[in-house]
CSV table of C-alpha atoms and ligand atoms in Angstrom, one decimal:
chain,number,residue,atom,x,y,z
M,1,MET,CA,161.0,126.9,112.6
M,2,GLU,CA,160.6,127.0,108.8
M,3,SER,CA,157.3,128.2,107.5
M,4,ALA,CA,155.4,127.2,104.4
M,5,LYS,CA,152.2,128.5,102.9
M,6,ILE,CA,151.3,125.1,101.6
M,7,ALA,CA,152.9,121.7,102.5
M,8,ILE,CA,152.1,118.7,100.4
M,9,ILE,CA,152.9,115.3,101.9
M,10,GLY,CA,153.9,112.8,99.3
M,11,ALA,CA,155.5,113.2,95.9
M,12,GLY,CA,153.8,110.6,93.8
M,13,VAL,CA,152.1,111.6,90.5
M,14,VAL,CA,149.2,113.1,92.5
M,15,GLY,CA,151.4,115.1,95.0
M,16,LEU,CA,153.4,116.4,92.0
M,17,ALA,CA,150.4,117.3,89.9
M,18,VAL,CA,148.9,119.1,92.9
M,19,ALA,CA,152.2,120.9,93.5
M,20,ALA,CA,152.4,121.9,89.9
M,21,LYS,CA,148.9,123.4,90.0
M,22,LEU,CA,149.0,125.1,93.4
M,23,SER,CA,152.4,126.7,92.7
M,24,GLU,CA,151.1,128.5,89.7
M,25,LYS,CA,149.4,131.1,91.9
M,26,ASN,CA,151.1,130.5,95.3
M,27,GLU,CA,154.6,131.1,96.7
M,28,SER,CA,156.0,128.9,99.4
M,29,VAL,CA,154.8,125.4,98.3
M,30,TYR,CA,156.7,122.6,99.8
M,31,VAL,CA,156.5,118.9,98.9
M,32,LEU,CA,157.7,116.5,101.6
M,33,GLU,CA,158.7,113.0,100.4
M,34,LYS,CA,160.1,110.2,102.5
M,35,ASN,CA,162.0,108.4,99.7
M,36,GLN,CA,165.2,109.5,98.0
M,37,LYS,CA,163.4,110.4,94.8
M,38,PHE,CA,159.8,111.2,93.9
M,39,GLY,CA,157.5,108.6,92.4
M,40,GLN,CA,159.1,105.5,93.9
M,41,GLU,CA,155.8,103.9,95.1
M,42,THR,CA,152.4,103.3,93.5
M,43,SER,CA,153.1,105.9,90.8
M,44,SER,CA,155.9,103.8,89.3
M,45,HIS,CA,154.2,100.4,89.9
M,46,ASN,CA,151.2,100.5,87.7
M,47,SER,CA,150.0,99.8,84.2
M,48,GLY,CA,150.5,103.3,82.7
M,49,VAL,CA,147.1,103.2,81.2
M,50,LEU,CA,145.2,106.4,80.5
M,51,HIS,CA,141.7,105.2,81.2
M,52,SER,CA,138.7,106.5,79.4
M,53,GLY,CA,136.2,106.4,82.3
M,54,ILE,CA,133.9,103.4,81.6
M,55,HIS,CA,134.6,101.6,84.9
M,56,TYR,CA,133.2,104.1,87.5
M,57,PRO,CA,129.7,104.9,88.6
M,58,LYS,CA,128.1,108.1,87.3
M,59,ASN,CA,128.9,111.3,89.1
M,60,SER,CA,131.7,109.6,91.2
M,61,LEU,CA,134.9,111.6,91.5
M,62,LYS,CA,136.6,108.6,89.9
M,63,ALA,CA,134.4,109.0,86.8
M,64,LYS,CA,134.6,112.8,86.5
M,65,LEU,CA,138.3,113.1,87.2
M,66,CYS,CA,139.2,110.2,85.0
M,67,VAL,CA,137.3,111.5,81.9
M,68,LYS,CA,138.7,115.0,82.5
M,69,GLY,CA,142.2,113.7,83.4
M,70,ASN,CA,142.4,111.6,80.2
M,71,ILE,CA,141.9,114.7,78.0
M,72,MET,CA,144.2,116.8,80.1
M,73,THR,CA,147.0,114.3,80.2
M,74,CYS,CA,146.8,113.7,76.4
M,75,ASP,CA,146.8,117.5,75.8
M,76,THR,CA,149.8,117.8,78.1
M,77,CYS,CA,151.6,115.0,76.4
M,78,GLU,CA,151.0,116.6,73.0
M,79,LYS,CA,152.1,120.1,74.2
M,80,TYR,CA,155.3,119.0,76.0
M,81,ARG,CA,156.1,116.1,73.7
M,82,ILE,CA,155.8,113.4,76.4
M,83,PRO,CA,155.6,110.0,74.8
M,84,TYR,CA,152.0,108.5,74.9
M,85,LYS,CA,149.8,106.6,72.5
M,86,ARG,CA,146.0,106.3,72.3
M,87,LEU,CA,146.1,102.7,71.4
M,88,GLY,CA,142.5,102.0,72.2
M,89,LYS,CA,141.1,99.2,74.4
M,90,LEU,CA,138.9,96.2,73.8
M,91,THR,CA,136.9,95.0,76.8
M,92,VAL,CA,135.8,91.5,75.7
M,93,ALA,CA,132.9,89.2,76.4
M,94,ILE,CA,134.3,85.7,76.3
M,95,GLU,CA,131.0,84.1,76.6
M,96,GLU,CA,127.4,85.1,75.6
M,97,GLU,CA,126.5,85.6,79.3
M,98,GLU,CA,129.1,88.4,79.6
M,99,ILE,CA,127.5,90.5,76.9
M,100,ASP,CA,125.2,92.1,79.4
M,101,GLU,CA,128.2,93.3,81.4
M,102,LEU,CA,129.6,94.9,78.2
M,103,GLU,CA,126.3,96.7,77.7
M,104,LYS,CA,126.4,98.0,81.3
M,105,LEU,CA,129.9,99.3,80.7
M,106,MET,CA,128.8,101.0,77.5
M,107,GLN,CA,125.9,102.7,79.4
M,108,GLN,CA,128.2,103.7,82.3
M,109,GLY,CA,130.8,105.1,79.9
M,110,GLN,CA,128.2,107.1,78.1
M,111,ASP,CA,126.8,108.4,81.4
M,112,ASN,CA,130.3,109.5,82.3
M,113,GLY,CA,130.8,111.4,79.0
M,114,THR,CA,133.0,108.9,77.2
M,115,GLU,CA,131.5,109.5,73.8
M,116,ASP,CA,133.5,107.3,71.4
M,117,LEU,CA,132.6,103.8,72.6
M,118,LYS,CA,131.5,101.2,70.0
M,119,PHE,CA,130.5,97.5,70.1
M,120,LEU,CA,132.4,95.1,67.8
M,121,GLU,CA,131.2,91.7,66.7
M,122,LYS,CA,133.4,88.6,66.8
M,123,GLU,CA,134.7,89.0,63.2
M,124,GLU,CA,135.5,92.7,63.7
M,125,VAL,CA,137.5,91.9,66.8
M,126,LYS,CA,139.4,89.2,64.9
M,127,LYS,CA,140.3,91.7,62.1
M,128,LEU,CA,141.7,94.2,64.7
M,129,GLU,CA,143.4,91.6,66.9
M,130,PRO,CA,143.8,88.2,65.2
M,131,ASN,CA,144.9,86.4,68.3
M,132,VAL,CA,141.9,87.4,70.4
M,133,GLU,CA,138.9,85.0,70.3
M,134,VAL,CA,135.7,86.4,71.9
M,135,GLU,CA,132.0,86.7,71.4
M,136,LYS,CA,131.8,90.5,71.3
M,137,ALA,CA,133.9,93.5,72.5
M,138,LEU,CA,133.5,97.1,73.6
M,139,LEU,CA,136.0,99.4,71.8
M,140,SER,CA,137.2,102.4,73.7
M,141,PRO,CA,139.4,104.4,71.3
M,142,SER,CA,140.4,107.1,73.8
M,143,THR,CA,142.2,104.7,76.2
M,144,GLY,CA,145.9,105.2,75.9
M,145,ILE,CA,149.2,104.5,77.5
M,146,VAL,CA,151.9,106.8,78.9
M,147,GLU,CA,155.2,106.4,80.7
M,148,PRO,CA,154.4,107.4,84.3
M,149,ASP,CA,158.0,108.5,85.0
M,150,GLU,CA,157.9,110.9,82.1
M,151,LEU,CA,154.6,112.4,83.3
M,152,MET,CA,156.0,112.8,86.8
M,153,ASN,CA,159.1,114.4,85.4
M,154,HIS,CA,156.9,116.9,83.7
M,155,PHE,CA,154.8,117.7,86.8
M,156,TYR,CA,158.0,118.0,88.9
M,157,ALA,CA,159.5,120.4,86.3
M,158,GLN,CA,156.4,122.6,86.3
M,159,ALA,CA,156.4,122.7,90.1
M,160,ARG,CA,160.1,123.6,90.1
M,161,LYS,CA,159.6,126.3,87.5
M,162,ASN,CA,157.0,127.9,89.8
M,163,ASN,CA,159.5,127.8,92.7
M,164,ALA,CA,157.9,124.9,94.6
M,165,VAL,CA,160.4,123.1,96.8
M,166,LEU,CA,160.7,119.3,96.9
M,167,ALA,CA,162.3,117.9,100.0
M,168,THR,CA,163.2,114.3,99.6
M,169,GLU,CA,164.3,111.8,102.3
M,170,THR,CA,161.9,113.8,104.4
M,171,GLU,CA,159.4,111.7,106.3
M,172,VAL,CA,156.4,113.2,108.2
M,173,THR,CA,156.0,111.5,111.6
M,174,GLY,CA,153.8,114.0,113.4
M,175,LEU,CA,151.1,116.6,112.6
M,176,ARG,CA,149.3,119.0,114.9
M,177,ASN,CA,146.8,121.7,114.4
M,178,VAL,CA,148.0,124.6,116.5
M,179,ASN,CA,145.9,127.8,116.4
M,180,GLY,CA,144.8,127.3,112.8
M,181,ARG,CA,148.2,126.3,111.5
M,182,TYR,CA,149.9,122.9,111.2
M,183,ASP,CA,153.1,121.9,112.9
M,184,ILE,CA,154.7,119.1,110.9
M,185,ASP,CA,157.3,117.0,112.6
M,186,GLY,CA,159.6,114.5,110.9
M,187,THR,CA,163.0,113.4,109.9
M,188,SER,CA,164.9,114.9,107.0
M,189,VAL,CA,168.1,113.2,105.8
M,190,GLY,CA,168.6,111.8,109.3
M,191,GLU,CA,167.9,115.0,111.2
M,192,LYS,CA,164.7,115.8,113.1
M,193,PHE,CA,162.7,118.8,111.8
M,194,THR,CA,159.5,120.8,112.4
M,195,ILE,CA,158.0,123.1,109.9
M,196,THR,CA,154.7,125.0,110.1
M,197,ALA,CA,152.2,125.4,107.3
M,198,LYS,CA,149.0,127.2,106.8
M,199,THR,CA,147.6,124.5,104.5
M,200,VAL,CA,148.5,120.8,104.4
M,201,VAL,CA,147.5,118.5,101.5
M,202,ASN,CA,147.7,114.8,102.3
M,203,CYS,CA,148.9,113.0,99.1
M,204,ALA,CA,150.7,110.2,100.9
M,205,GLY,CA,149.3,107.3,98.9
M,206,LEU,CA,149.6,104.1,100.9
M,207,GLY,CA,150.4,106.2,104.0
M,208,SER,CA,147.5,108.7,103.6
M,209,ASP,CA,145.3,107.0,106.3
M,210,ARG,CA,148.3,107.3,108.7
M,211,ILE,CA,148.7,111.0,108.0
M,212,ALA,CA,144.9,111.5,108.6
M,213,ALA,CA,145.3,109.7,111.9
M,214,MET,CA,148.3,111.8,112.9
M,215,VAL,CA,146.3,115.0,112.6
M,216,GLY,CA,143.6,113.5,114.9
M,217,LEU,CA,141.0,112.1,112.5
M,218,ASP,CA,139.4,108.8,113.5
M,219,VAL,CA,140.1,106.9,110.4
M,220,ASP,CA,138.0,103.8,111.3
M,221,LYS,CA,135.0,105.9,112.1
M,222,LEU,CA,135.3,107.9,108.9
M,223,GLY,CA,136.0,104.9,106.7
M,224,TYR,CA,139.5,106.1,105.8
M,225,ARG,CA,141.4,103.0,106.8
M,226,LEU,CA,143.2,101.7,103.7
M,227,HIS,CA,143.4,98.1,102.6
M,228,HIS,CA,146.5,97.2,100.5
M,229,CYS,CA,145.5,95.3,97.4
M,230,LYS,CA,148.4,93.9,95.4
M,231,GLY,CA,148.7,93.3,91.6
M,232,ASP,CA,151.4,91.3,89.9
M,233,TYR,CA,152.5,91.5,86.3
M,234,PHE,CA,154.1,89.0,83.9
M,235,ARG,CA,155.6,89.9,80.5
M,236,VAL,CA,155.0,88.1,77.2
M,237,ALA,CA,158.4,87.2,75.7
M,238,GLY,CA,159.1,88.0,72.0
M,239,LYS,CA,156.7,89.3,69.4
M,240,PRO,CA,153.8,91.3,70.9
M,241,PRO,CA,150.6,89.2,70.6
M,242,VAL,CA,148.3,92.3,70.5
M,243,LYS,CA,148.4,95.9,69.4
M,244,MET,CA,145.7,97.3,71.6
M,245,LEU,CA,144.8,96.9,75.3
M,246,VAL,CA,142.6,93.9,75.9
M,247,TYR,CA,140.6,93.5,79.1
M,248,PRO,CA,138.1,90.8,80.1
M,249,VAL,CA,134.9,92.1,81.8
M,250,PRO,CA,135.9,93.1,85.3
M,251,LYS,CA,135.2,90.8,88.3
M,252,GLY,CA,136.3,91.3,91.9
M,253,ALA,CA,138.7,93.9,93.2
M,254,GLY,CA,140.7,94.6,90.0
M,255,LEU,CA,139.8,94.9,86.3
M,256,GLY,CA,140.8,91.3,85.5
M,257,ILE,CA,144.1,90.1,84.1
M,258,HIS,CA,144.5,92.0,80.9
M,259,LEU,CA,147.0,92.6,78.2
M,260,THR,CA,148.7,96.0,78.1
M,261,PRO,CA,151.3,96.9,75.4
M,262,ASP,CA,153.8,99.5,76.7
M,263,LEU,CA,155.4,102.3,74.6
M,264,GLY,CA,158.2,100.0,73.6
M,265,GLY,CA,155.6,97.6,72.1
M,266,SER,CA,156.2,94.8,74.6
M,267,VAL,CA,153.1,93.4,76.3
M,268,ARG,CA,152.4,92.8,80.0
M,269,LEU,CA,149.8,90.6,81.5
M,270,GLY,CA,148.1,91.7,84.7
M,271,PRO,CA,147.6,93.0,87.2
M,272,ASN,CA,145.6,90.5,89.3
M,273,ALA,CA,144.2,91.7,92.6
M,274,TYR,CA,144.8,90.2,96.1
M,275,TYR,CA,144.8,91.8,99.5
M,276,VAL,CA,148.1,91.8,101.5
M,277,ASN,CA,149.3,93.0,104.9
M,278,ARG,CA,152.7,94.2,104.0
M,279,VAL,CA,154.3,96.3,101.3
M,280,SER,CA,156.5,94.2,99.1
M,281,TYR,CA,157.0,94.5,95.3
M,282,GLU,CA,157.9,90.9,94.8
M,283,VAL,CA,155.7,89.0,92.4
M,284,GLU,CA,153.9,86.3,94.4
M,285,SER,CA,151.5,84.9,91.9
M,286,SER,CA,151.9,81.9,89.8
M,287,GLU,CA,152.5,81.9,86.0
M,288,LYS,CA,149.8,79.2,85.8
M,289,GLU,CA,147.1,81.6,87.2
M,290,PHE,CA,148.0,84.2,84.6
M,291,ARG,CA,148.1,81.8,81.7
M,292,GLU,CA,144.7,80.2,82.6
M,293,ASP,CA,143.0,83.6,82.8
M,294,VAL,CA,144.4,84.9,79.5
M,295,GLU,CA,144.0,81.7,77.5
M,296,ARG,CA,140.2,82.2,77.9
M,297,PHE,CA,140.4,85.0,75.3
M,298,MET,CA,143.8,84.5,73.8
M,299,PRO,CA,144.6,80.7,73.3
M,300,LEU,CA,147.9,81.7,71.7
M,301,ILE,CA,149.3,82.4,75.2
M,302,ARG,CA,149.7,78.6,75.7
M,303,GLU,CA,152.6,78.6,73.2
M,304,ARG,CA,154.3,81.8,74.5
M,305,GLN,CA,156.9,82.2,77.1
M,306,ILE,CA,155.9,84.6,79.9
M,307,GLN,CA,158.3,86.1,82.5
M,308,VAL,CA,157.9,87.6,85.9
M,309,ASP,CA,157.7,91.4,85.6
M,310,SER,CA,156.7,93.6,88.5
M,311,ALA,CA,154.0,94.4,91.1
M,312,GLY,CA,152.1,97.3,92.5
M,313,ILE,CA,150.0,97.9,95.6
M,314,ARG,CA,146.6,99.7,95.4
M,315,PRO,CA,145.7,102.0,98.3
M,316,LYS,CA,142.1,100.8,98.5
M,317,LEU,CA,139.3,102.1,100.7
M,318,GLN,CA,137.2,99.1,99.6
M,319,GLY,CA,137.9,96.0,101.7
M,320,PRO,CA,137.6,92.5,100.1
M,321,LYS,CA,133.8,92.2,100.2
M,322,ASP,CA,132.9,95.9,100.2
M,323,PRO,CA,130.9,97.7,97.4
M,324,PHE,CA,132.5,100.5,95.3
M,325,ARG,CA,134.3,103.2,97.2
M,326,ASP,CA,135.2,106.6,95.6
M,327,PHE,CA,138.3,108.7,96.0
M,328,VAL,CA,138.2,110.8,99.2
M,329,ILE,CA,139.3,114.4,98.3
M,330,ARG,CA,138.1,116.6,101.1
M,331,HIS,CA,138.8,119.8,102.9
M,332,GLU,CA,138.3,118.7,106.5
M,333,ALA,CA,137.2,122.1,107.8
M,334,ASP,CA,133.9,120.8,109.3
M,335,ARG,CA,136.0,118.4,111.4
M,336,GLY,CA,137.9,121.2,113.0
M,337,LEU,CA,140.8,121.1,110.5
M,338,PHE,CA,140.5,124.2,108.4
M,339,GLY,CA,143.2,124.2,105.8
M,340,PHE,CA,143.8,120.4,105.8
M,341,ILE,CA,142.9,118.6,102.6
M,342,ASP,CA,142.8,114.8,102.6
M,343,LEU,CA,143.4,112.7,99.5
M,344,ILE,CA,142.7,109.1,100.5
M,345,GLY,CA,142.1,105.9,98.4
M,346,ILE,CA,143.7,107.3,95.3
M,347,GLU,CA,143.9,104.0,93.5
M,348,SER,CA,143.2,103.6,89.7
M,349,PRO,CA,142.4,105.8,87.8
M,350,GLY,CA,144.7,108.1,89.9
M,351,LEU,CA,147.5,108.2,87.3
M,352,THR,CA,145.0,109.2,84.5
M,353,ALA,CA,143.2,111.6,86.8
M,354,ALA,CA,146.3,113.3,88.3
M,355,PRO,CA,146.1,116.7,86.5
M,356,ALA,CA,142.4,116.8,87.1
M,357,ILE,CA,142.9,116.1,90.8
M,358,GLY,CA,145.5,118.9,90.8
M,359,GLU,CA,142.8,121.3,89.5
M,360,PHE,CA,140.2,120.0,91.8
M,361,VAL,CA,142.4,120.5,94.9
M,362,SER,CA,143.4,124.0,93.6
M,363,GLU,CA,139.6,124.9,93.3
M,364,ILE,CA,139.1,123.7,96.9
M,365,TYR,CA,142.1,125.8,98.0
M,366,GLU,CA,141.0,129.0,96.2
M,367,ASN,CA,137.3,128.7,97.0
M,368,GLU,CA,137.5,127.5,100.6
M,369,ILE,CA,140.9,128.3,102.1
M,370,ASN,CA,142.6,131.2,100.4
M,371,ARG,CA,139.6,133.5,100.5
A,401,FAD,C1,148.9,97.6,90.1
A,401,FAD,C2,148.4,98.9,89.8
A,401,FAD,C3,148.0,99.3,88.5
A,401,FAD,C4,147.5,100.6,88.3
A,401,FAD,N1,147.3,101.0,87.0
A,401,FAD,C5,146.8,102.2,86.7
A,401,FAD,C6,146.6,102.6,85.4
A,401,FAD,O1,146.9,101.9,84.5
A,401,FAD,N2,146.1,103.8,85.2
A,401,FAD,C7,145.8,104.7,86.2
A,401,FAD,O2,145.2,105.8,85.9
A,401,FAD,N3,146.0,104.4,87.5
A,401,FAD,C8,146.6,103.1,87.8
A,401,FAD,N4,146.9,102.8,89.0
A,401,FAD,C9,146.7,103.8,90.1
A,401,FAD,C10,147.8,104.8,90.2
A,401,FAD,O3,149.0,104.2,90.1
A,401,FAD,C11,147.7,105.6,91.5
A,401,FAD,O4,146.4,106.1,91.6
A,401,FAD,C12,148.6,106.7,91.6
A,401,FAD,O5,149.9,106.3,91.3
A,401,FAD,C13,148.6,107.3,93.0
A,401,FAD,O6,149.5,108.3,93.1
A,401,FAD,P1,149.8,109.0,94.5
A,401,FAD,O7,150.7,110.1,94.2
A,401,FAD,O8,148.5,109.2,95.2
A,401,FAD,O9,150.5,107.8,95.4
A,401,FAD,P2,152.0,107.3,95.4
A,401,FAD,O10,152.7,107.2,94.1
A,401,FAD,O11,152.0,106.1,96.3
A,401,FAD,O12,152.7,108.5,96.2
A,401,FAD,C14,152.6,108.8,97.6
A,401,FAD,C15,153.9,109.3,98.1
A,401,FAD,O13,153.8,109.6,99.5
A,401,FAD,C16,155.0,109.3,100.1
A,401,FAD,N5,154.7,109.2,101.6
A,401,FAD,C17,153.9,108.4,102.2
A,401,FAD,N6,153.9,108.6,103.5
A,401,FAD,C18,154.8,109.6,103.7
A,401,FAD,C19,155.2,110.3,104.9
A,401,FAD,N7,154.8,110.0,106.1
A,401,FAD,N8,156.1,111.3,104.7
A,401,FAD,C20,156.5,111.7,103.5
A,401,FAD,N9,156.1,111.1,102.4
A,401,FAD,C21,155.3,110.1,102.5
A,401,FAD,C22,155.4,108.0,99.5
A,401,FAD,O14,156.8,107.7,99.7
A,401,FAD,C23,155.0,108.2,98.0
A,401,FAD,O15,156.1,108.7,97.3
A,401,FAD,C24,147.4,101.5,89.3
A,401,FAD,C25,147.8,101.1,90.6
A,401,FAD,C26,148.3,99.9,90.9
A,401,FAD,C27,148.7,99.5,92.2
């Protein structure tokens, strides 16, 4: 039986960032990924936004890791010449009644350490974005965009440089704690395998609740059961109608249908948010829903052609009517699983936070496991 010091299950942006960090100081780091290539699931089906941290409650992991991750990702992009842009973001109050919400976001952002936020009046917004018609806006200059694939290539290259091994087409189907080590069963390129690892990091995204259940955790009792919340995108054809990211004030499970320019300058609308029971990346929403939402703050959209683009699925701990849920990043030692680290519910801002999550997991490993 092969043996690993650390086995990371899942090679999305989070598993790769964790692998890059843990392999700096540790030999024998294996990443097990069921698909043919890394990053084929949520990490390549998202908006590519580097969030600034205004959307999450004070002291939550989402807030802390987002603010830190934004800085770390931008520094990494600068250092390794990974394309990114700090375009800035406007969160807009379309009606007077929404101004209170902007004020709450400003306060929350400041509580979380986002220091560069600024209110803009109607005319100031119009100067920056002539096609946007709103009462007031909150400007977040540090919000940016990045190409998720490029970021993943970077984390993968770092992990490889440190001798971490990525096993693709390798699906984990069983996990047992045997005398303080973990036996991991699965199928690799059509063949059954078992490896043993001292430490396991569960970075399995949409499958992370299943991995937690495999090792014997009661996911319902612990509140680890994931809900799948889908988001569709459309793309605005032709000339980009905005230069910055433009978001309405958030309502419901997502951040509201917003406008996101990509690095090529083209603009996407979305994602919306609706709960689903199956994983499918087909766009299921209507063009009408998107137009109606966006025309509330950008009437120009009525004259523009929009095309079906793509979709992504959020691994949400929060069910349809539940209050805020934070990321779960937890060493499960007190549940009889010394050396098993769970990462569950890593929805947005998981892309932004990825390098900070890598550091956070590495701190847990060094302080609690590798003593
Ligand atoms: C619509 C949408 C928009 C988003 N926009 C943003 C944004 O703009 N900014 C931002 O910061 N975040 C955003 N996010 C969130 C971000 O994309 C995720 O937080 C991040 O990609 C999660 O990465 P991950 O590595 O945890 O998961 P994933 O990318 O899903 O990776 C998990 C990996 O585990 C593998 N796996 C699962 N089960 C097994 C198994 N049994 N055996 C082996 N491998 C397994 C999967 O194949 C997969 O490759 C968005 C998400 C969605 C859905």
